[in-house]
Amino acid sequence: MEMISAVRGFKDILPPETDKWRHIENTAQAVFSSFGFNEIRIPVLEKTDLFRRGIGESTDIVEKEMYTFTDRGEDSLTLRPEATASVIRAYLEHALHGVEPVSKLYTIGPMFRRERPQKGRYRQFHQIDVEILGPDAPYTDAELILMLIHFLSRLGLKNLTLELNSLGCAECRPAFREGIVQFLKGSEGELCGDCQRRIGTNPLRVFDCKVEKCGAVIAQAPLLTDYLCTDCREHFAKLQACLDRFAVPYRLNPKMVRGLDYYTRTTFEVTTEFLGAQNAILGGGRYDHLVRDLGGPDIPGIGFAIGLERLASLIPEQEGWSPAAPQLFIAALGDRAVEKAFSLCNRLRMKGIRTEMDYGGRSLKSQMKRADRLNSAYAVLLGEREIEENRALLRNMRTSTQEQVGLDELEETIIKIAR
Ligand code: HAM
């Protein structure tokens, strides 16, 4: 019969890759917790309007990348393309702002965007998403970025670039928008069709266009940073001073606008030259009006999301993690030996010792090969002769040394060396 394959752009994560992911997630949990963050778990399906309003009608995500369907002729639902809008929906729905002035939340899970799949770009991908809701002080921006950099260094990542920008606020952004519209109108003929349309709908999106001739126009464009109001300027300077105090290197990139419309003031990305075209491991920024735009009070926020697939691909094999391996492999041959091994194996498992055996009746030699392939720390050899003589051979696979152990002491001996 014909085999059914996974949907294009939807990827299986197999062991030992899953061990690496668990290492990343455990490290995130530990680091985020010490910075005062709590986990939130939110649904993958939301009402479509949440993302239309949250991310912005004229973004690529909302215009062409969402998995949207009508649920039995009633609601329009969408598989979440990102987590920020959902976190805020939950924050408002459960009135978390009424309990605490500051909410520091993180969530890890799958997101869905119907982009063209390629290396580092999938239609189901995973994010580690972090949000701080409540404060607007630049110290908040600094604490979030410091935590992020600390997290990446705990994972042993090097050669990363932190790119930083400020997108201004409701005071100064309109002037910039006007400036950029005037500039773009002057070069309208040199822009691609999409960007010509963007002049009227969302001129900042032109900065993100990958078409070469648009890039050439943008290279001459006025810079956002030249339009910042005094408050935004001071906010941005304070953030930089905090990062300097911790010797965090960054590169100011006044052309970075980010692909979602909700950002105000601080925005940032971490990029690497090792990922080719999909060079952003993560992106984030401040969104001081998103909570209000989603129907809540005027509460500012800031956050970021890391692409887990991209992050994992940068962590080398065995760097701070190793594929799960048995502590013990029991190679048994003959009915009586297998029966004894089966009991021992499951008793040890119940005591928390990762133990493997096989029931296939293969030669002791091929079973030992399997123990080796599984990278087991120890092996027990139990054949008919060992049963007769009431002993087993306990082999240390790392040092290739072995000793005879009486069957009555075997379990205790293993527990002692495995702990
Ligand atoms: P974003 O820049 O759209 O931001 O996505 C963040 C990260 O998710 C990207 O840097 C990338 O690593 C990963 N990513 C995005 N699309 C894909 C894809 N198709 N395949 C693989 N990885 C992908 C956001 O989503 C914002 N919600 C971040 C944020 C949180 N801003 C404030 N709070």
XYZ file of C-alpha atoms and ligand atoms in Angstrom:
452
model
C 0.000 0.000 0.000
C 1.108 3.543 -0.639
C 2.825 5.229 2.295
C 1.469 8.474 3.671
C 4.137 11.103 4.219
C 4.147 14.196 6.418
C 2.711 17.465 5.097
C 5.218 19.616 3.172
C 7.085 21.934 5.526
C 6.015 19.925 8.601
C 8.995 18.159 10.090
C 9.445 15.266 12.485
C 11.910 15.817 15.313
C 13.596 12.490 15.962
C 15.934 11.246 18.699
C 18.674 12.172 19.434
C 17.626 15.639 18.162
C 14.857 15.513 20.779
C 17.523 15.109 23.493
C 19.145 18.295 22.253
C 15.772 20.077 22.305
C 15.151 18.913 25.865
C 18.568 20.260 26.861
C 17.675 23.642 25.295
C 14.264 23.683 26.968
C 15.676 22.715 30.366
C 18.331 25.424 30.087
C 15.650 27.963 29.105
C 13.501 26.922 32.032
C 16.396 27.264 34.499
C 17.634 30.620 33.180
C 14.175 32.163 32.762
C 13.157 31.038 36.206
C 16.098 32.786 37.841
C 15.062 35.970 36.019
C 11.564 35.616 37.467
C 9.627 34.241 34.493
C 6.752 31.783 34.737
C 5.505 29.406 32.096
C 2.187 29.881 30.333
C 0.603 27.304 28.015
C -1.774 28.559 25.374
C -3.801 26.914 22.577
C -2.434 26.567 19.043
C -5.778 27.619 17.560
C -7.222 31.107 17.953
C -9.877 33.281 16.353
C -8.461 34.750 13.153
C -9.219 38.322 14.239
C -6.672 38.053 17.049
C -3.829 37.843 14.536
C -5.365 40.241 12.014
C -5.545 42.906 14.679
C -2.403 41.909 16.557
C 0.148 41.318 13.807
C -1.320 43.772 11.256
C -3.449 43.337 8.111
C -0.700 44.334 5.698
C 2.082 42.095 7.008
C 3.262 39.070 5.000
C 2.112 36.793 7.795
C -1.507 37.977 7.734
C -1.653 38.646 3.995
C -0.421 35.271 2.822
C 1.011 32.922 5.431
C -1.749 31.980 7.864
C -3.434 28.592 8.048
C -7.005 29.824 8.323
C -10.221 27.843 8.002
C -13.866 28.220 8.800
C -14.930 25.847 11.532
C -18.109 24.130 10.283
C -19.391 27.290 8.671
C -19.104 29.329 11.858
C -15.958 30.946 13.304
C -12.886 31.758 11.246
C -9.993 30.090 13.078
C -6.238 30.250 12.542
C -3.312 28.076 13.592
C -1.160 30.561 15.474
C 1.674 32.023 13.385
C 3.299 33.451 16.537
C 2.662 33.501 20.274
C 2.679 37.154 21.355
C -0.934 37.902 20.380
C -2.093 34.693 22.101
C -0.156 35.440 25.286
C -1.814 38.859 25.452
C -5.230 37.383 24.745
C -4.764 35.024 27.689
C -3.307 37.825 29.839
C -6.413 39.929 29.219
C -8.922 37.095 29.373
C -7.672 36.113 32.840
C -7.055 39.727 33.909
C -3.495 38.925 35.004
C -2.787 42.687 35.094
C -5.268 42.966 37.957
C -3.193 40.572 40.072
C 0.343 41.857 39.493
C 1.678 45.043 37.879
C 4.343 43.022 36.063
C 3.795 39.713 34.256
C 6.872 37.832 33.071
C 5.787 34.891 30.958
C 7.314 32.357 28.601
C 5.912 29.601 26.448
C 7.425 26.979 24.157
C 5.548 25.362 21.293
C 4.732 25.016 17.599
C 3.805 27.934 15.311
C 2.470 27.723 11.757
C 3.256 29.860 8.731
C 2.627 28.903 5.134
C 5.995 30.086 3.845
C 8.030 28.480 1.092
C 9.939 25.696 2.882
C 13.720 25.762 2.676
C 16.668 25.158 4.971
C 15.839 26.753 8.337
C 12.302 27.615 7.235
C 9.359 25.345 7.916
C 5.598 25.601 7.906
C 5.394 24.169 11.392
C 8.270 25.455 13.485
C 8.795 25.975 17.184
C 9.436 29.058 19.241
C 10.632 29.803 22.717
C 8.568 32.911 23.328
C 9.188 35.329 26.205
C 7.104 38.372 27.156
C 7.190 41.042 29.875
C 3.943 42.963 30.336
C 3.619 46.036 32.535
C 6.736 48.193 32.762
C 8.051 50.517 30.065
C 11.358 51.481 31.704
C 14.419 50.809 29.533
C 15.707 48.645 32.414
C 13.029 46.158 31.360
C 14.362 46.052 27.820
C 17.869 45.626 29.247
C 16.901 42.841 31.652
C 15.177 40.925 28.842
C 18.149 41.233 26.498
C 20.653 40.393 29.245
C 18.693 37.253 30.052
C 18.603 36.327 26.383
C 22.350 36.774 25.931
C 23.015 34.833 29.126
C 20.779 32.019 27.872
C 22.585 31.846 24.514
C 25.972 31.786 26.216
C 24.821 29.046 28.613
C 24.120 27.001 25.484
C 27.695 27.622 24.343
C 26.719 29.678 21.288
C 29.361 31.915 19.814
C 29.739 34.270 16.863
C 26.275 35.718 17.185
C 25.363 39.305 16.417
C 22.813 41.229 18.428
C 21.232 43.830 16.172
C 19.441 46.692 17.832
C 17.118 49.431 16.668
C 14.437 51.784 17.928
C 11.234 52.187 15.913
C 10.005 55.235 17.795
C 6.589 55.805 19.297
C 3.191 57.300 18.459
C 4.818 60.747 18.825
C 7.679 60.404 16.368
C 6.757 57.495 14.073
C 4.160 59.461 12.014
C 6.824 61.990 11.014
C 9.143 59.199 9.953
C 6.342 57.502 8.075
C 5.619 60.724 6.239
C 9.332 61.188 5.493
C 9.656 57.662 4.125
C 6.479 57.976 2.023
C 7.816 61.171 0.417
C 11.167 59.496 -0.198
C 9.615 56.347 -1.691
C 7.286 58.340 -3.927
C 10.380 59.967 -5.401
C 11.696 56.526 -6.439
C 8.394 54.777 -7.060
C 9.343 53.604 -10.557
C 12.391 51.754 -9.207
C 10.394 49.649 -6.709
C 8.787 46.247 -7.240
C 5.004 46.065 -7.613
C 4.497 44.936 -4.014
C 6.525 47.848 -2.647
C 4.701 50.359 -4.852
C 1.515 49.136 -3.204
C 3.183 49.235 0.237
C 3.808 52.990 -0.077
C 0.082 53.447 0.462
C -0.527 50.605 2.917
C 2.571 49.962 5.029
C 5.666 51.858 3.873
C 7.948 50.436 6.599
C 7.535 46.990 5.017
C 9.607 48.196 2.053
C 12.664 47.926 4.352
C 12.097 44.157 4.517
C 11.683 43.572 0.777
C 14.119 40.992 -0.581
C 13.953 42.284 -4.186
C 17.363 43.656 -5.132
C 16.250 46.923 -6.723
C 14.137 47.761 -3.660
C 17.189 47.157 -1.465
C 19.116 49.679 -3.578
C 16.390 52.316 -3.040
C 16.195 51.621 0.698
C 19.953 52.031 1.048
C 19.405 55.754 0.431
C 16.288 56.074 2.608
C 16.045 58.377 5.638
C 16.797 56.625 8.930
C 14.295 56.048 11.669
C 16.819 56.975 14.302
C 17.042 60.501 12.877
C 13.357 61.023 13.618
C 13.223 59.758 17.211
C 11.647 62.118 19.770
C 13.545 63.035 22.933
C 11.803 60.380 25.059
C 12.532 57.613 22.555
C 16.108 58.794 22.172
C 16.645 58.735 25.956
C 14.963 55.347 26.281
C 17.221 53.886 23.607
C 20.363 55.493 25.075
C 19.589 54.132 28.549
C 19.136 50.619 27.157
C 22.481 50.836 25.388
C 24.163 52.113 28.561
C 22.828 49.092 30.499
C 24.079 46.688 27.836
C 27.463 48.441 27.826
C 27.701 48.025 31.586
C 27.436 44.263 31.086
C 29.792 44.395 28.104
C 27.137 42.982 25.786
C 28.231 43.649 22.212
C 25.590 44.844 19.741
C 25.327 46.434 16.340
C 22.958 49.321 15.711
C 20.901 48.560 12.636
C 18.607 51.506 11.846
C 17.126 49.613 8.867
C 15.730 46.738 10.910
C 11.934 47.143 11.004
C 10.830 43.544 11.877
C 8.045 41.733 10.069
C 5.190 42.378 12.490
C 3.379 45.686 12.856
C 3.018 45.899 16.622
C 6.514 47.110 17.486
C 7.359 50.451 19.069
C 10.756 51.667 20.313
C 13.287 48.877 20.982
C 13.546 46.096 18.420
C 16.249 43.477 18.132
C 17.333 40.347 16.342
C 20.142 37.893 16.883
C 21.687 36.694 13.660
C 24.452 34.316 12.671
C 26.379 33.833 9.472
C 25.977 30.051 9.774
C 22.329 29.852 8.791
C 22.506 31.169 5.226
C 19.504 33.186 4.074
C 17.467 32.367 7.177
C 19.995 34.067 9.422
C 17.741 35.256 12.275
C 17.737 32.942 15.274
C 15.356 35.189 17.098
C 13.562 38.480 16.964
C 11.728 40.692 19.355
C 10.941 44.129 20.596
C 8.718 46.451 22.502
C 4.990 46.750 21.729
C 3.558 49.540 23.844
C 0.097 49.663 22.227
C -0.619 46.029 21.418
C -2.460 45.286 24.672
C -4.721 48.260 24.063
C -5.191 47.325 20.393
C -6.347 43.896 21.518
C -9.045 45.444 23.689
C -7.187 45.810 26.999
C -5.916 48.733 29.065
C -2.926 50.774 27.925
C -0.205 48.414 29.165
C 3.220 48.319 27.507
C 5.102 45.129 26.768
C 8.285 43.710 25.315
C 9.344 40.222 24.263
C 11.177 38.004 21.848
C 10.820 34.631 20.196
C 13.629 32.221 19.375
C 13.270 29.779 16.474
C 14.011 26.426 18.102
C 14.952 24.618 14.881
C 17.465 27.331 14.021
C 18.852 27.489 17.550
C 19.211 23.688 17.773
C 21.033 23.558 14.441
C 23.771 25.782 15.920
C 24.413 23.608 18.946
C 27.002 21.013 18.125
C 26.706 17.357 19.004
C 27.540 16.706 22.641
C 28.079 20.367 23.547
C 26.579 20.375 27.035
C 24.216 17.536 26.146
C 24.444 13.964 25.016
C 21.999 11.581 23.406
C 20.241 9.498 26.054
C 22.042 6.158 26.463
C 21.352 3.119 28.658
C 23.267 2.840 31.879
C 23.095 -0.902 31.520
C 22.514 -3.379 28.714
C 21.755 -6.982 29.633
C 22.824 -9.498 27.034
C 21.043 -12.762 27.791
C 20.922 -16.062 25.932
C 18.752 -19.090 26.657
C 15.272 -19.253 28.209
C 16.365 -19.257 31.845
C 18.817 -16.404 31.338
C 16.288 -14.280 29.429
C 13.707 -14.843 32.155
C 16.130 -13.757 34.858
C 17.320 -10.822 32.751
C 13.734 -9.697 32.114
C 13.004 -9.482 35.860
C 16.292 -7.758 36.625
C 15.887 -5.309 33.722
C 12.422 -4.154 34.796
C 13.283 -3.977 38.491
C 16.244 -1.726 37.676
C 14.070 0.469 35.442
C 11.636 0.926 38.304
C 14.583 2.085 40.396
C 15.343 4.739 37.789
C 18.229 3.009 36.060
C 17.942 3.144 32.277
C 18.309 -0.518 31.329
C 17.921 -2.254 27.957
C 17.918 -5.863 26.783
C 16.619 -7.722 23.769
C 14.493 -10.820 23.557
C 15.484 -11.838 20.070
C 17.706 -14.770 21.018
C 20.607 -13.284 19.054
C 24.136 -14.366 19.894
C 25.778 -12.755 22.921
C 28.288 -11.209 20.558
C 25.664 -9.394 18.482
C 23.863 -8.305 21.646
C 27.120 -6.809 22.914
C 27.494 -4.987 19.606
C 24.071 -3.469 20.189
C 25.090 -2.443 23.735
C 28.067 -0.714 22.199
C 25.993 0.993 19.499
C 23.535 2.249 22.124
C 26.525 3.631 24.016
C 25.587 1.770 27.193
C 27.829 2.501 30.181
C 27.733 -1.080 31.488
C 26.711 -4.487 30.183
C 25.785 -7.719 31.894
C 26.404 -11.008 30.131
C 24.122 -13.816 31.142
C 24.226 -17.141 29.269
C 23.246 -20.701 30.202
C 26.680 -21.277 31.727
C 26.430 -18.219 33.939
C 23.013 -19.404 35.149
C 24.476 -22.840 35.961
C 27.300 -21.220 37.905
C 25.014 -18.641 39.535
C 27.059 -15.657 38.405
C 27.162 -13.050 35.638
C 29.795 -11.036 33.873
C 29.560 -7.306 34.519
C 31.428 -5.282 31.959
C 32.379 -1.613 32.135
C 31.981 -0.542 28.515
C 34.053 2.607 28.915
C 37.150 0.915 30.353
C 36.556 -2.508 28.728
C 37.140 -4.212 32.080
C 34.897 -6.872 33.545
C 34.290 -8.777 36.716
C 32.329 -11.805 37.882
C 29.395 -10.984 40.139
C 27.236 -13.550 41.934
C 23.603 -13.438 40.756
C 22.424 -12.734 44.298
C 24.494 -9.527 44.513
C 24.055 -8.444 40.896
C 21.156 -6.048 41.364
C 22.710 -4.356 44.373
C 26.095 -4.047 42.639
C 24.521 -2.436 39.577
C 22.522 0.020 41.664
C 25.692 1.015 43.478
C 27.732 1.710 40.328
C 24.876 3.327 38.421
C 24.141 5.945 41.074
P 9.460 36.588 14.273
O 10.667 37.384 13.918
O 8.374 36.515 13.259
O 8.923 37.189 15.631
O 9.892 35.107 14.631
C 10.876 34.853 15.613
C 11.799 33.740 15.176
O 11.055 32.561 14.813
C 12.610 34.023 13.911
O 13.758 34.793 14.217
C 12.998 32.620 13.469
O 14.105 32.129 14.205
C 11.768 31.815 13.852
N 10.930 31.584 12.661
C 10.025 32.413 12.118
N 9.458 31.861 11.023
C 10.020 30.641 10.882
C 9.868 29.565 9.949
N 8.987 29.626 8.949
N 10.629 28.446 10.115
C 11.522 28.369 11.133
N 11.709 29.342 12.032
C 10.977 30.464 11.917
C 7.806 36.767 16.287
O 7.230 35.734 16.030
C 7.400 37.647 17.449
N 6.181 37.093 18.039
C 8.524 37.747 18.466
C 8.153 38.587 19.638
C 7.758 38.158 20.868
N 8.117 39.913 19.659
C 7.727 40.317 20.858
N 7.484 39.246 21.586
